[in-house]
Coordinates of C-alpha atoms in Angstrom, one line a residue:
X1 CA 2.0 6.7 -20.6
X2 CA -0.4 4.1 -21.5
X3 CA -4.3 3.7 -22.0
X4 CA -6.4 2.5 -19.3
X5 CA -8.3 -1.0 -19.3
X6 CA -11.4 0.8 -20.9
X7 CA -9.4 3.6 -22.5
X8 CA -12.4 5.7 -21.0
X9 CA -12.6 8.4 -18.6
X10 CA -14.0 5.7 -16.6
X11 CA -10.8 4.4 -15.5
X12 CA -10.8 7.2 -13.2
X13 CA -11.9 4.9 -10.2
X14 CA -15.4 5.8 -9.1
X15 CA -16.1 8.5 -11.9
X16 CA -19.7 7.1 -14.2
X17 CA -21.3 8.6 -17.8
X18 CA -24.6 8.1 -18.9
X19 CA -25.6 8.9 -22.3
X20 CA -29.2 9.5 -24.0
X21 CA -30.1 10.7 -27.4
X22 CA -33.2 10.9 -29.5
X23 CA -32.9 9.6 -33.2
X24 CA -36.2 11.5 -34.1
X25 CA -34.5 14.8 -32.3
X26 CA -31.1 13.8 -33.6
X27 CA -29.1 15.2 -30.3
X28 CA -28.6 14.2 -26.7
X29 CA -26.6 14.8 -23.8
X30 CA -24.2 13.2 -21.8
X31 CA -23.3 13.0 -18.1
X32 CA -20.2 12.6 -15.9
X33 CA -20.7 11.6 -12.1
X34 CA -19.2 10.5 -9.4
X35 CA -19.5 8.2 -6.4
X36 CA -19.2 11.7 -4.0
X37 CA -19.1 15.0 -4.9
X38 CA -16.0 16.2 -6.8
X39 CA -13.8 19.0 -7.5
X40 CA -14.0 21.0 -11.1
X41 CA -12.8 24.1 -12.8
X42 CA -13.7 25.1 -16.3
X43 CA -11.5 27.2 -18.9
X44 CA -13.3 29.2 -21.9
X45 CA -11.3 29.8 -24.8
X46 CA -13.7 29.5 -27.9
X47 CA -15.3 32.9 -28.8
X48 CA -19.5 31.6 -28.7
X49 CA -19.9 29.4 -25.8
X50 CA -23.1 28.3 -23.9
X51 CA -23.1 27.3 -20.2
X52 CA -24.6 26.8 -17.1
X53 CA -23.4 27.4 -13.4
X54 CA -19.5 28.2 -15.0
X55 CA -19.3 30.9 -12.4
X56 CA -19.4 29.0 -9.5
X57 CA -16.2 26.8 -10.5
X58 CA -13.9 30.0 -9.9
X59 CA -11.2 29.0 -7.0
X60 CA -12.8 32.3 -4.9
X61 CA -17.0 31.3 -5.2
X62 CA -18.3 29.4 -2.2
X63 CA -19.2 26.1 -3.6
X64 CA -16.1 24.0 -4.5
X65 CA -17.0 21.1 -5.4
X66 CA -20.0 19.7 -8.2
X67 CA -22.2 16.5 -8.3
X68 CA -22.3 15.9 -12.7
X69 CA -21.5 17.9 -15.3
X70 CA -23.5 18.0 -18.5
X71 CA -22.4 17.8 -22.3
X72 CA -25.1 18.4 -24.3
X73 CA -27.0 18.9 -28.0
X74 CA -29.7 21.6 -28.1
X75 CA -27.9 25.0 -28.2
X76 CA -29.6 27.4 -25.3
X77 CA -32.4 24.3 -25.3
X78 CA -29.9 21.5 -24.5
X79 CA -28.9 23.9 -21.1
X80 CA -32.1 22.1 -19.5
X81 CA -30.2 19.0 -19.8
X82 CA -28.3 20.1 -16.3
X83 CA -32.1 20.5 -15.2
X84 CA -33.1 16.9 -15.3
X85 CA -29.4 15.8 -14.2
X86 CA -30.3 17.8 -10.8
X87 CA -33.9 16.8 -10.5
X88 CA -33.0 13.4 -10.4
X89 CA -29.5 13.4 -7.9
X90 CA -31.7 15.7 -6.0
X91 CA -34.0 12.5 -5.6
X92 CA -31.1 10.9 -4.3
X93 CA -30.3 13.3 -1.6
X94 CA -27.5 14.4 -3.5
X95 CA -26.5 17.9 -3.4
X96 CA -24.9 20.9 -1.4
X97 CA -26.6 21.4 1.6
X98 CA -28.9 24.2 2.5
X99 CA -30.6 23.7 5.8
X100 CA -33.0 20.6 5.5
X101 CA -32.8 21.5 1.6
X102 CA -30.3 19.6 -1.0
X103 CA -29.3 21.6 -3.9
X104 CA -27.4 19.6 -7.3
X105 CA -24.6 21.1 -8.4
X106 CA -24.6 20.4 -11.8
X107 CA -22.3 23.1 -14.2
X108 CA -23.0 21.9 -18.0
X109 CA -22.2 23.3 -21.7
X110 CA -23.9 23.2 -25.1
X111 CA -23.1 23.0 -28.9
X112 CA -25.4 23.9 -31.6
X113 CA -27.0 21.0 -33.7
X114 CA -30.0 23.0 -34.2
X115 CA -29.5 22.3 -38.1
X116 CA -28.6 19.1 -38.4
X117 CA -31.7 17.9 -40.2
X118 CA -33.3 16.6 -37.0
X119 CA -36.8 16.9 -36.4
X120 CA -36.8 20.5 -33.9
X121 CA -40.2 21.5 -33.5
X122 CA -40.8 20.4 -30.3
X123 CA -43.8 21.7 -27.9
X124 CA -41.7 20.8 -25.1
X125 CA -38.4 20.9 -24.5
X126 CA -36.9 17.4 -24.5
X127 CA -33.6 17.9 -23.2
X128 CA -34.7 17.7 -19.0
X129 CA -36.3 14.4 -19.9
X130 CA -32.7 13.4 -21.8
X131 CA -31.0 14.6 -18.5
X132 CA -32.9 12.4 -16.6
X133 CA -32.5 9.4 -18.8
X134 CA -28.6 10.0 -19.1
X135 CA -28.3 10.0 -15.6
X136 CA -30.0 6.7 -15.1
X137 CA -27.7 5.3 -17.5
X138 CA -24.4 6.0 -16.1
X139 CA -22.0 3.2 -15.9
X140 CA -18.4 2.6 -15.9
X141 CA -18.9 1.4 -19.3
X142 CA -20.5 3.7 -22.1
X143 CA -20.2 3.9 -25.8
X144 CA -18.3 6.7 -28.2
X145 CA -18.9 7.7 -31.4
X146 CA -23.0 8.9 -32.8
X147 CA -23.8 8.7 -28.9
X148 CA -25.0 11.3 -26.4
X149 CA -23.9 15.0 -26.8
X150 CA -22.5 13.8 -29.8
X151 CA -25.3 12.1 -31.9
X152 CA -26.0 14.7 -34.3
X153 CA -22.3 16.6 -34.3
X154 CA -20.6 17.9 -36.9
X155 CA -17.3 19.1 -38.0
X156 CA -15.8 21.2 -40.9
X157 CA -15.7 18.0 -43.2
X158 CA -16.9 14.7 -41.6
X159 CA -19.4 13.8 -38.7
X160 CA -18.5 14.4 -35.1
X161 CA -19.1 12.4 -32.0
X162 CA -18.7 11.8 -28.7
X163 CA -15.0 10.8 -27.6
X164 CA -13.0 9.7 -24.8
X165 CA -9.6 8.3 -23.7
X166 CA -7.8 7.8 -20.8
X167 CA -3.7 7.0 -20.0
X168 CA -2.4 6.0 -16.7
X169 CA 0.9 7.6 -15.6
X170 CA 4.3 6.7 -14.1
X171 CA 3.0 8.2 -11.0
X172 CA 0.3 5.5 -10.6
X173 CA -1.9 8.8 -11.2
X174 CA -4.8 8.2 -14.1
X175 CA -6.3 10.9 -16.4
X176 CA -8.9 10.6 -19.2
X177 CA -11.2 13.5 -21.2
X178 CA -14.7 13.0 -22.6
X179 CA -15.6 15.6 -25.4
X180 CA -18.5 16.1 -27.9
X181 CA -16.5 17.1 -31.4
X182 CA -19.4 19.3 -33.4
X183 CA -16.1 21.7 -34.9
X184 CA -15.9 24.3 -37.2
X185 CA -12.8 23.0 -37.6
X186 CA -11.2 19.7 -39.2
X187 CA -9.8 16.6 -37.4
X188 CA -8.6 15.3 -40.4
X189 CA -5.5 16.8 -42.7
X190 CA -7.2 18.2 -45.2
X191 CA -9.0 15.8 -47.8
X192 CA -7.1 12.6 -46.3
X193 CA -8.0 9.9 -43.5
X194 CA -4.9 11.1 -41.7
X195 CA -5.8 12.7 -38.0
X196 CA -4.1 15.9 -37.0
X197 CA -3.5 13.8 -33.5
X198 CA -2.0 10.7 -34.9
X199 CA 1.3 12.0 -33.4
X200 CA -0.6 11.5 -29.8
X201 CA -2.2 8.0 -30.8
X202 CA -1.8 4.9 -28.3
X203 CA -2.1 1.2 -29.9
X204 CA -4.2 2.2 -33.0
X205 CA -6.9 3.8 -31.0
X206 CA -8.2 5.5 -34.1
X207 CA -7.4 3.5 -37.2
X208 CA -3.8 3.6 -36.9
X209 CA -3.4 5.3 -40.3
X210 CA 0.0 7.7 -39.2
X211 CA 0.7 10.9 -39.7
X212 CA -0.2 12.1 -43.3
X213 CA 2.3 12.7 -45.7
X214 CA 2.0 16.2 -46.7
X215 CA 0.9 18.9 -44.7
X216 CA -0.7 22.2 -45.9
X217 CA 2.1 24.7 -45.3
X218 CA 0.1 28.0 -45.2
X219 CA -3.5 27.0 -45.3
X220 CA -6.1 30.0 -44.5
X221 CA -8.9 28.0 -43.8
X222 CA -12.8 29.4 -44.0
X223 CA -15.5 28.8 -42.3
X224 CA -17.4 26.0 -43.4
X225 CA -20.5 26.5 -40.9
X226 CA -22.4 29.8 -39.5
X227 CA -22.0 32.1 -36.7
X228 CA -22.7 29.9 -34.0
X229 CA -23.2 26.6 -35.5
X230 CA -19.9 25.1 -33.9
X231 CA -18.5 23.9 -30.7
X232 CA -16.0 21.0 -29.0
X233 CA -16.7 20.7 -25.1
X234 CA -15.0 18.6 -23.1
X235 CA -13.9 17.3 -19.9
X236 CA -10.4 15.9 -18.3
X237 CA -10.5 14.4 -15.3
X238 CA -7.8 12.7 -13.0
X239 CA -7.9 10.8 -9.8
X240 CA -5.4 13.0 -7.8
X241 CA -6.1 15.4 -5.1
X242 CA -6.3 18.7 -7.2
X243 CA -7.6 22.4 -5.5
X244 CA -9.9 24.5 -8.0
X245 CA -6.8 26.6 -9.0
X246 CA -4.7 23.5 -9.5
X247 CA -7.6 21.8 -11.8
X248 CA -8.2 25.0 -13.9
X249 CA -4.1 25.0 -14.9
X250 CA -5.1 21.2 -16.3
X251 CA -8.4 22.5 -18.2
X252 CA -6.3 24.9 -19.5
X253 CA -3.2 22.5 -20.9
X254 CA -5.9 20.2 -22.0
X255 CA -6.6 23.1 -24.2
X256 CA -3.7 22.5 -26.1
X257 CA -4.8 18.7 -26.9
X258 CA -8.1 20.5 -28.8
X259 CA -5.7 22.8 -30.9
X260 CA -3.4 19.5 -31.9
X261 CA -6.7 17.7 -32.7
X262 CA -8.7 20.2 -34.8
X263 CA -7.6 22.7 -37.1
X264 CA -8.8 25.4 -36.5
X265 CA -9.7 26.0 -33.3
X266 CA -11.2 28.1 -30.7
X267 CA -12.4 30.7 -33.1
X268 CA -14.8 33.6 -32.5
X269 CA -17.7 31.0 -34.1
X270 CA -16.8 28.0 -31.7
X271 CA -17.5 28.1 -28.0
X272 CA -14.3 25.9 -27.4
X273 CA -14.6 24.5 -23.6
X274 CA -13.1 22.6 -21.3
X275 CA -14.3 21.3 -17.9
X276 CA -11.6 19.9 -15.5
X277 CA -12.4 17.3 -12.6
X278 CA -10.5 15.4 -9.6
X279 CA -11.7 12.6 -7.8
X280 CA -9.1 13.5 -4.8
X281 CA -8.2 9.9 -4.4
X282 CA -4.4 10.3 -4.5
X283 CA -2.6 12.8 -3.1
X284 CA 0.2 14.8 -4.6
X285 CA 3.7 13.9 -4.0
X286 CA 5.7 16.6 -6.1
X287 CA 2.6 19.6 -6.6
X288 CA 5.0 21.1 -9.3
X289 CA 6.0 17.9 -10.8
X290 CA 3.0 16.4 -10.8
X291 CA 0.6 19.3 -12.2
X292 CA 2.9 20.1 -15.0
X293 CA 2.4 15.6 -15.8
X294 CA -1.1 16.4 -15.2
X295 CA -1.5 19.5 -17.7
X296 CA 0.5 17.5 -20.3
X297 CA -1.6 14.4 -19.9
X298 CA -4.9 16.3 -20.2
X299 CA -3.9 17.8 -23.3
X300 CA -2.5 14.6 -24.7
X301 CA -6.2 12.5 -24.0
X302 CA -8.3 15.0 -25.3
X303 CA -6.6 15.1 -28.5
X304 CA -7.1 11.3 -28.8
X305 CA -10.1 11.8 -27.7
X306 CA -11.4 14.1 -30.2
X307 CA -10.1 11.8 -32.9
X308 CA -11.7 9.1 -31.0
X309 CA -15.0 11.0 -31.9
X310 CA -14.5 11.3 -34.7
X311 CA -13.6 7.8 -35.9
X312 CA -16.2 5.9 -34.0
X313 CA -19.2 8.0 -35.5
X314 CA -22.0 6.2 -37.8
X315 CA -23.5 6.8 -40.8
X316 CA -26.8 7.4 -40.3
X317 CA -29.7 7.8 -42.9
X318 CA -30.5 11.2 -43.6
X319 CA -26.7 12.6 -42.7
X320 CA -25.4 15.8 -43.6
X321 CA -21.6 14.8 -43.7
X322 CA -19.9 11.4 -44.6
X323 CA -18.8 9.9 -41.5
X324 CA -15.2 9.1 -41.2
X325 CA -15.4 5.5 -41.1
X326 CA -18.4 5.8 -44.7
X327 CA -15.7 7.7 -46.4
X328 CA -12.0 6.1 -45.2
X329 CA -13.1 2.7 -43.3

């Protein structure tokens, strides 16, 4: 398993993300589209989450496949995100069809950054407009870090971000995750520079520092934020030729990359996501074989990911937490 050329969900051949953010608002959103419409399943395993059109990506609902999918800032706000998102692929002609009418298909999911010292007292609600604007960004090429969904997140101890990494398999099959890190947990070990996910790390993707030395052997962490006030959504992608069923199993897995990467995790205060989406480009040779690569893939990406996050965010003036790089770089 190695990282793509971009180490970006992007290496997933025709897959795009546009990111938009507002320093004054201090959030954004981000978007993940493709060149056709795609396949997705979504898996819910944090106890406070916030979406939009998650029904519709069971295996039995009508519609299986989506246009984007939407990461965004703004709590119950940031849902109108997904509203700009289909405004403008509905300009395209993009969309399921319903007689002469298109309709986006655009499933999204929030995290709370509501108290992040960003200016909040809008008249209007911003987040269609970031939509719009993320969507007109998308390119195979995008920045991490204090960007999109993740320019005003949070964890338990440092800043959080926006991540992503990819890894290209034996199979010739590629997979890469895109999440917003705003935690109540940690993705550090405790007071130290050491990432819980450094066992997952390709070619010093985040700061090569190695596993820490000394792990806390019983810890019972507290909640460092409020009811609410947390979240890590994500998304894991791959270019083979999944069914709904088969890409909710990898949104499940990839779950297991958030649990390596933050400590704790999907808690009754997080609404701990994950969105799963295939391209269909390559067909399956082994379904057994190759779902079970898949799953462990997806898990093994977001984890980078998240540390990926986590590591590329910026200080900031007027910043509630140290970012990792202010306080370790």
């Amino acid at each position: 398993m190695q990282p793509g050329p971009k180490n970006l969900i992007t290496d997933i051949e025709g897959l795009r993300v546009g990111n938009a953010h507002s320093g004054r608002l201090r959030s954004g959103c981000t978007v993940l589209l493709a060149d056709r419409p795609f396949t997705a399943a979504v898996q819910v395993m944090g106890g406070a989450p916030g979406t939009r059109e998650t029904d519709l990506l069971a295996p039995d609902r009508l519609v299986q496949e989506v246009d984007a999918i939407v990461l965004s800032g703004g709590s119950a706000f940031g849902l109108d995100s997904a509203s700009g998102v289909a405004e403008g692929l509905r300009a395209r002609g993009r969309g399921f069809a319903v007689g002469e009418m298109r309709v986006p298909i655009v499933p999204a999911a929030i995290l709370f950054d509501l108290l992040n010292g960003g200016d909040k007292g809008w008249g209007t609600n911003p987040y269609a407009a970031l939509g719009r604007a993320a969507l007109e960004a998308a390119s195979p090429e995008f920045a991490i870090g204090s960007e999109g969904a993740g320019f005003g997140a949070l964890t338990g101890t440092l800043k959080g971000g926006l991540g992503s990494a990819s890894a290209v398999l034996e199979n010739g099959m590629t997979v890469g995750a895109l999440v917003a890190v705003n935690a109540l947990g940690s993705a550090t070990v405790e007071d130290s520079p050491h990432f819980w996910a450094a066992p997952w790390e390709l070619e010093g993707e985040f700061g090569g520092r190695g596993t820490a030395l000394l792990y806390p052997a019983a810890a019972e962490p507290a909640p460092k934020k409020r009811m609410g006030e947390a979240t890590t959504i994500a998304i894991v992608a791959t270019d083979a030729a999944l069914s709904q069923a088969q890409a909710q199993r990898m949104a499940t897995a990839a779950h297991d990359g958030m649990a390596r990467a933050l400590v704790p995790s999907h808690t009754p205060i997080d609404g701990d996501l994950v969105f799963a989406a295939a391209t269909g480009a390559k067909p399956l040779a082994d379904p057994v074989a190759d779902t079970f690569l898949l799953g462990h893939a997806a898990s093994s990406c977001l984890a980078r990911a998240i540390a990926r996050a986590v590591h590329a965010a910026t200080a900031m003036p007027g910043d509630l937490q140290p970012s990792w790089t202010a306080r370790f770089g």
